[in-house]
Amino acid sequence: MKMGLAGRIGLGLAVISMVLALGSLSGTAGVQQGRKHRHGMPNKHHHAAASALNGYTEPGALIWGCRTLTRGAVLTFDDGPAGNQTLELLDNLNTLGVKATFFVVGGNAAAYPDIVRRIAAEGHEIGVHTWHHANMTQLQVSGLTDQMQREVIDTEELIYNLTGRRPVLFRPPYGAVNDGVRAFLASRGYTIVFWSGGCIDWWLHNPQQESQIIVNGMADAGGLVCMHDSSPETCRGIATLVNMLTATEPRQTMNPQGRRILTMQECLVD
């Protein structure tokens, strides 16, 4: 059936209206999707980017010990930098020829930026321990989400500005992590590192006594030892623990040791 001019014009206008309506719907969907992304809702592109930042594990992984059966131990230090105490610790680690991981508090890192730079320059790993040694779970369940996020982001940015390397390791103060905290840390590409021994030097202040407890209670495979460079006794007496872990004779512990001090890379990847 032939269509007159008026009919053809009417059909054309109807098609144009349909195209515009479809475009409007698509644009609205795009805006809504963009809002979701800006408000932190997960999407596959974001997680792919977060994963690319982390050479150790998948984002949000929870680590209590090494992913290797190598008989070794990783030395980790929380709460610093602590001024001259951390400097003494770095000198002692250098003398011993071992590397460690420092989980720094942002406020302390801001107070001692040169020490943070030295930690990185001497080949040690640096991770985040929040800005104020904050209980992340407590902040999250109290609805203080922005504050909880800033504890990590501000510390992360400071470390990056001081060292040129973006941290991907996070140790929660008090070991406090819930699902909400974990989801946020995963969105930023973090591995969440707990510990399998230690974290008693703030209480005992006796390297010989602490070392016996740490070593005798450690699993045979690789362990994560938690200490504090805010403890002067730890910084001064770190050789006691290292020698106890690495020596085979004379026997000082329940199980024979002869361990190797591992880097975090060797613990989680190699």
Tab-separated table of C-alpha atoms in Angstrom:
chain	number	residue	atom	x	y	z
A	1	MET	CA	0.000	0.000	0.000
A	2	LYS	CA	1.426	3.387	-0.984
A	3	MET	CA	1.878	5.951	1.768
A	4	GLY	CA	1.319	9.652	1.141
A	5	LEU	CA	3.707	12.402	2.095
A	6	ALA	CA	1.879	13.147	5.336
A	7	GLY	CA	2.000	9.479	6.313
A	8	ARG	CA	5.694	9.213	5.615
A	9	ILE	CA	6.373	12.315	7.700
A	10	GLY	CA	4.316	10.920	10.579
A	11	LEU	CA	6.164	7.598	10.472
A	12	GLY	CA	9.514	9.375	10.468
A	13	LEU	CA	8.582	11.441	13.499
A	14	ALA	CA	7.458	8.304	15.331
A	15	VAL	CA	10.826	6.598	14.663
A	16	ILE	CA	12.753	9.655	15.864
A	17	SER	CA	10.684	9.774	19.059
A	18	MET	CA	11.427	6.094	19.715
A	19	VAL	CA	15.176	6.575	19.234
A	20	LEU	CA	15.224	9.567	21.586
A	21	ALA	CA	13.283	7.644	24.226
A	22	LEU	CA	15.714	4.711	24.067
A	23	GLY	CA	18.667	7.078	24.345
A	24	SER	CA	17.151	8.729	27.383
A	25	LEU	CA	16.684	5.366	29.103
A	26	SER	CA	20.279	4.390	28.330
A	27	GLY	CA	21.579	7.682	29.648
A	28	THR	CA	19.587	7.314	32.858
A	29	ALA	CA	20.970	3.807	33.388
A	30	GLY	CA	24.482	5.109	32.832
A	31	VAL	CA	24.003	7.883	35.381
A	32	GLN	CA	22.587	5.437	37.937
A	33	GLN	CA	25.489	3.018	37.337
A	34	GLY	CA	27.948	5.877	37.733
A	35	ARG	CA	26.344	6.840	41.041
A	36	LYS	CA	26.728	3.275	42.266
A	37	HIS	CA	30.414	3.304	41.418
A	38	ARG	CA	31.016	6.690	43.038
A	39	HIS	CA	29.364	5.526	46.244
A	40	GLY	CA	31.704	2.554	46.563
A	41	MET	CA	29.434	-0.265	45.388
A	42	PRO	CA	31.520	-3.127	43.998
A	43	ASN	CA	32.024	-3.681	40.293
A	44	LYS	CA	34.275	-6.042	38.409
A	45	HIS	CA	36.459	-3.300	36.933
A	46	HIS	CA	37.207	-1.876	40.383
A	47	HIS	CA	38.191	-5.273	41.792
A	48	ALA	CA	40.360	-5.990	38.752
A	49	ALA	CA	42.185	-2.711	39.353
A	50	ALA	CA	42.564	-3.459	43.070
A	51	SER	CA	43.951	-6.907	42.303
A	52	ALA	CA	46.522	-5.423	39.934
A	53	LEU	CA	47.881	-3.284	42.808
A	54	ASN	CA	48.628	-6.293	45.024
A	55	GLY	CA	51.423	-8.666	44.131
A	56	TYR	CA	50.892	-10.848	47.208
A	57	THR	CA	47.330	-12.175	47.386
A	58	GLU	CA	43.816	-11.585	46.169
A	59	PRO	CA	42.363	-8.382	47.661
A	60	GLY	CA	40.851	-8.870	51.099
A	61	ALA	CA	42.743	-12.094	51.844
A	62	LEU	CA	43.076	-12.880	55.556
A	63	ILE	CA	46.579	-14.066	56.474
A	64	TRP	CA	47.561	-15.677	59.795
A	65	GLY	CA	50.697	-17.434	58.605
A	66	CYS	CA	52.892	-18.052	55.584
A	67	ARG	CA	51.547	-19.745	52.478
A	68	THR	CA	54.639	-21.894	52.327
A	69	LEU	CA	55.933	-24.931	54.200
A	70	THR	CA	59.388	-23.369	54.330
A	71	ARG	CA	60.612	-23.434	57.915
A	72	GLY	CA	61.006	-19.764	58.517
A	73	ALA	CA	59.569	-16.720	60.222
A	74	VAL	CA	58.640	-13.194	59.183
A	75	LEU	CA	59.498	-10.358	61.559
A	76	THR	CA	56.835	-7.640	61.718
A	77	PHE	CA	56.796	-4.467	63.810
A	78	ASP	CA	53.725	-2.382	64.652
A	79	ASP	CA	52.969	1.116	65.958
A	80	GLY	CA	56.059	2.999	64.757
A	81	PRO	CA	58.028	4.838	63.745
A	82	ALA	CA	59.140	5.527	67.308
A	83	GLY	CA	62.088	7.876	66.848
A	84	ASN	CA	65.434	6.674	68.134
A	85	GLN	CA	64.005	3.269	69.082
A	86	THR	CA	63.147	2.514	65.452
A	87	LEU	CA	66.538	3.812	64.348
A	88	GLU	CA	68.223	1.416	66.794
A	89	LEU	CA	66.070	-1.431	65.487
A	90	LEU	CA	67.015	-0.642	61.885
A	91	ASP	CA	70.699	-0.626	62.849
A	92	ASN	CA	70.322	-4.020	64.529
A	93	LEU	CA	68.397	-5.538	61.606
A	94	ASN	CA	71.116	-4.317	59.277
A	95	THR	CA	73.802	-5.916	61.457
A	96	LEU	CA	71.844	-9.185	61.509
A	97	GLY	CA	71.321	-9.042	57.727
A	98	VAL	CA	67.548	-9.609	57.877
A	99	LYS	CA	64.518	-7.786	56.461
A	100	ALA	CA	61.258	-7.038	58.244
A	101	THR	CA	57.823	-5.552	57.654
A	102	PHE	CA	56.822	-2.357	59.446
A	103	PHE	CA	53.122	-1.630	59.939
A	104	VAL	CA	53.243	2.090	60.601
A	105	VAL	CA	50.776	4.380	62.342
A	106	GLY	CA	50.102	7.375	60.097
A	107	GLY	CA	50.460	9.985	62.827
A	108	ASN	CA	53.858	8.587	63.796
A	109	ALA	CA	54.955	8.359	60.167
A	110	ALA	CA	54.053	12.029	59.732
A	111	ALA	CA	56.187	12.861	62.779
A	112	TYR	CA	59.203	10.841	61.510
A	113	PRO	CA	59.125	10.986	57.701
A	114	ASP	CA	62.882	10.426	57.355
A	115	ILE	CA	62.621	7.157	59.272
A	116	VAL	CA	59.853	5.965	56.934
A	117	ARG	CA	62.087	6.777	53.969
A	118	ARG	CA	64.980	4.900	55.580
A	119	ILE	CA	62.802	1.826	56.231
A	120	ALA	CA	61.917	1.698	52.536
A	121	ALA	CA	65.436	2.525	51.330
A	122	GLU	CA	66.906	-0.377	53.334
A	123	GLY	CA	64.601	-2.895	51.686
A	124	HIS	CA	61.999	-3.429	54.396
A	125	GLU	CA	58.294	-3.637	53.598
A	126	ILE	CA	55.882	-0.969	54.862
A	127	GLY	CA	52.225	-1.604	55.621
A	128	VAL	CA	49.336	0.387	57.085
A	129	HIS	CA	48.315	0.253	60.768
A	130	THR	CA	45.762	3.140	60.543
A	131	TRP	CA	46.421	6.801	61.353
A	132	HIS	CA	45.462	6.792	65.050
A	133	HIS	CA	45.808	3.072	65.922
A	134	ALA	CA	42.051	2.948	65.512
A	135	ASN	CA	39.743	0.007	66.116
A	136	MET	CA	38.345	-0.321	62.602
A	137	THR	CA	35.464	-2.598	63.565
A	138	GLN	CA	34.326	-0.219	66.289
A	139	LEU	CA	34.300	2.700	63.850
A	140	GLN	CA	32.397	0.712	61.230
A	141	VAL	CA	29.642	-0.587	63.527
A	142	SER	CA	29.267	2.903	65.034
A	143	GLY	CA	28.406	4.266	61.599
A	144	LEU	CA	31.635	6.275	61.376
A	145	THR	CA	32.380	4.927	57.917
A	146	ASP	CA	34.116	8.041	56.595
A	147	GLN	CA	36.424	8.164	59.610
A	148	MET	CA	37.146	4.450	59.273
A	149	GLN	CA	38.110	4.896	55.623
A	150	ARG	CA	40.239	7.982	56.279
A	151	GLU	CA	42.296	6.032	58.856
A	152	VAL	CA	43.534	3.880	55.975
A	153	ILE	CA	43.496	6.262	53.022
A	154	ASP	CA	45.394	9.079	54.780
A	155	THR	CA	48.086	6.673	55.981
A	156	GLU	CA	48.294	5.043	52.554
A	157	GLU	CA	48.731	8.402	50.807
A	158	LEU	CA	51.418	9.515	53.257
A	159	ILE	CA	53.429	6.320	52.755
A	160	TYR	CA	53.116	6.696	48.981
A	161	ASN	CA	54.236	10.329	49.095
A	162	LEU	CA	57.238	9.483	51.276
A	163	THR	CA	58.418	6.318	49.511
A	164	GLY	CA	56.905	6.311	46.017
A	165	ARG	CA	55.387	2.892	46.751
A	166	ARG	CA	51.716	2.334	47.511
A	167	PRO	CA	51.229	-0.061	50.452
A	168	VAL	CA	49.132	-3.202	49.952
A	169	LEU	CA	49.537	-4.793	53.401
A	170	PHE	CA	47.261	-3.874	56.293
A	171	ARG	CA	47.461	-4.982	59.909
A	172	PRO	CA	44.345	-4.182	61.940
A	173	PRO	CA	44.970	-2.680	65.388
A	174	TYR	CA	43.758	-5.150	68.015
A	175	GLY	CA	43.192	-7.650	65.182
A	176	ALA	CA	39.749	-6.056	64.778
A	177	VAL	CA	38.160	-6.708	61.368
A	178	ASN	CA	34.549	-7.441	60.429
A	179	ASP	CA	32.900	-8.036	57.044
A	180	GLY	CA	32.353	-4.324	56.405
A	181	VAL	CA	35.977	-3.437	57.160
A	182	ARG	CA	37.209	-6.336	55.079
A	183	ALA	CA	35.084	-5.287	52.088
A	184	PHE	CA	36.501	-1.748	52.242
A	185	LEU	CA	40.097	-3.003	52.499
A	186	ALA	CA	39.503	-5.394	49.597
A	187	SER	CA	38.201	-2.517	47.483
A	188	ARG	CA	41.572	-0.813	47.954
A	189	GLY	CA	43.555	-3.961	47.159
A	190	TYR	CA	44.833	-4.811	50.640
A	191	THR	CA	46.027	-8.094	52.081
A	192	ILE	CA	44.990	-8.237	55.758
A	193	VAL	CA	47.907	-9.573	57.815
A	194	PHE	CA	47.358	-10.947	61.318
A	195	TRP	CA	50.029	-12.919	63.231
A	196	SER	CA	50.775	-16.413	64.476
A	197	GLY	CA	53.011	-15.493	67.402
A	198	GLY	CA	54.216	-12.608	69.498
A	199	CYS	CA	52.405	-9.334	70.242
A	200	ILE	CA	53.450	-9.720	73.886
A	201	ASP	CA	56.442	-7.350	74.013
A	202	TRP	CA	54.229	-4.430	75.095
A	203	TRP	CA	53.501	-6.457	78.233
A	204	LEU	CA	56.596	-8.517	79.140
A	205	HIS	CA	59.446	-6.147	78.164
A	206	ASN	CA	61.891	-9.048	78.392
A	207	PRO	CA	63.371	-10.254	75.052
A	208	GLN	CA	64.712	-13.531	76.473
A	209	GLN	CA	61.385	-14.484	78.061
A	210	GLU	CA	59.371	-13.322	75.051
A	211	SER	CA	61.563	-15.217	72.602
A	212	GLN	CA	61.080	-18.498	74.463
A	213	ILE	CA	57.284	-18.062	74.357
A	214	ILE	CA	57.255	-17.052	70.688
A	215	VAL	CA	59.524	-19.818	69.454
A	216	ASN	CA	58.110	-22.669	71.532
A	217	GLY	CA	54.579	-21.769	70.487
A	218	MET	CA	55.309	-21.415	66.771
A	219	ALA	CA	54.095	-23.828	64.093
A	220	ASP	CA	56.785	-25.707	62.230
A	221	ALA	CA	55.925	-24.019	58.916
A	222	GLY	CA	56.465	-20.314	58.313
A	223	GLY	CA	55.162	-18.028	61.050
A	224	LEU	CA	54.305	-14.330	61.308
A	225	VAL	CA	55.851	-12.799	64.420
A	226	CYS	CA	54.248	-9.597	65.725
A	227	MET	CA	56.351	-7.125	67.721
A	228	HIS	CA	56.420	-3.372	68.333
A	229	ASP	CA	59.154	-0.870	67.593
A	230	SER	CA	57.457	1.251	70.268
A	231	SER	CA	59.027	-1.214	72.732
A	232	PRO	CA	62.633	-0.195	73.508
A	233	GLU	CA	63.452	-3.684	74.800
A	234	THR	CA	62.369	-5.221	71.482
A	235	CYS	CA	64.466	-2.803	69.448
A	236	ARG	CA	67.486	-3.314	71.661
A	237	GLY	CA	67.134	-7.089	71.991
A	238	ILE	CA	65.931	-8.250	68.561
A	239	ALA	CA	69.112	-10.286	68.115
A	240	THR	CA	67.972	-12.565	70.953
A	241	LEU	CA	64.903	-13.669	68.977
A	242	VAL	CA	66.676	-13.869	65.616
A	243	ASN	CA	69.498	-15.977	67.044
A	244	MET	CA	67.037	-18.280	68.800
A	245	LEU	CA	65.066	-18.786	65.578
A	246	THR	CA	68.049	-19.362	63.333
A	247	ALA	CA	70.454	-21.305	65.557
A	248	THR	CA	70.643	-25.097	65.561
A	249	GLU	CA	73.114	-25.400	68.426
A	250	PRO	CA	73.174	-24.928	71.309
A	251	ARG	CA	69.573	-26.075	71.675
A	252	GLN	CA	67.568	-23.386	73.497
A	253	THR	CA	63.983	-24.358	72.696
A	254	MET	CA	61.577	-27.282	72.827
A	255	ASN	CA	61.838	-27.921	69.063
A	256	PRO	CA	65.024	-27.613	67.013
A	257	GLN	CA	64.981	-24.394	65.059
A	258	GLY	CA	67.477	-23.572	62.306
A	259	ARG	CA	64.846	-21.382	60.662
A	260	ARG	CA	65.426	-18.714	58.059
A	261	ILE	CA	64.099	-15.171	58.494
A	262	LEU	CA	61.706	-14.688	55.570
A	263	THR	CA	60.557	-11.587	53.763
A	264	MET	CA	56.825	-11.077	53.296
A	265	GLN	CA	57.330	-11.887	49.612
A	266	GLU	CA	58.795	-15.286	50.507
A	267	CYS	CA	56.054	-15.871	53.042
A	268	LEU	CA	53.079	-15.142	50.805
A	269	VAL	CA	54.237	-15.677	47.218
A	270	ASP	CA	57.438	-17.652	46.717
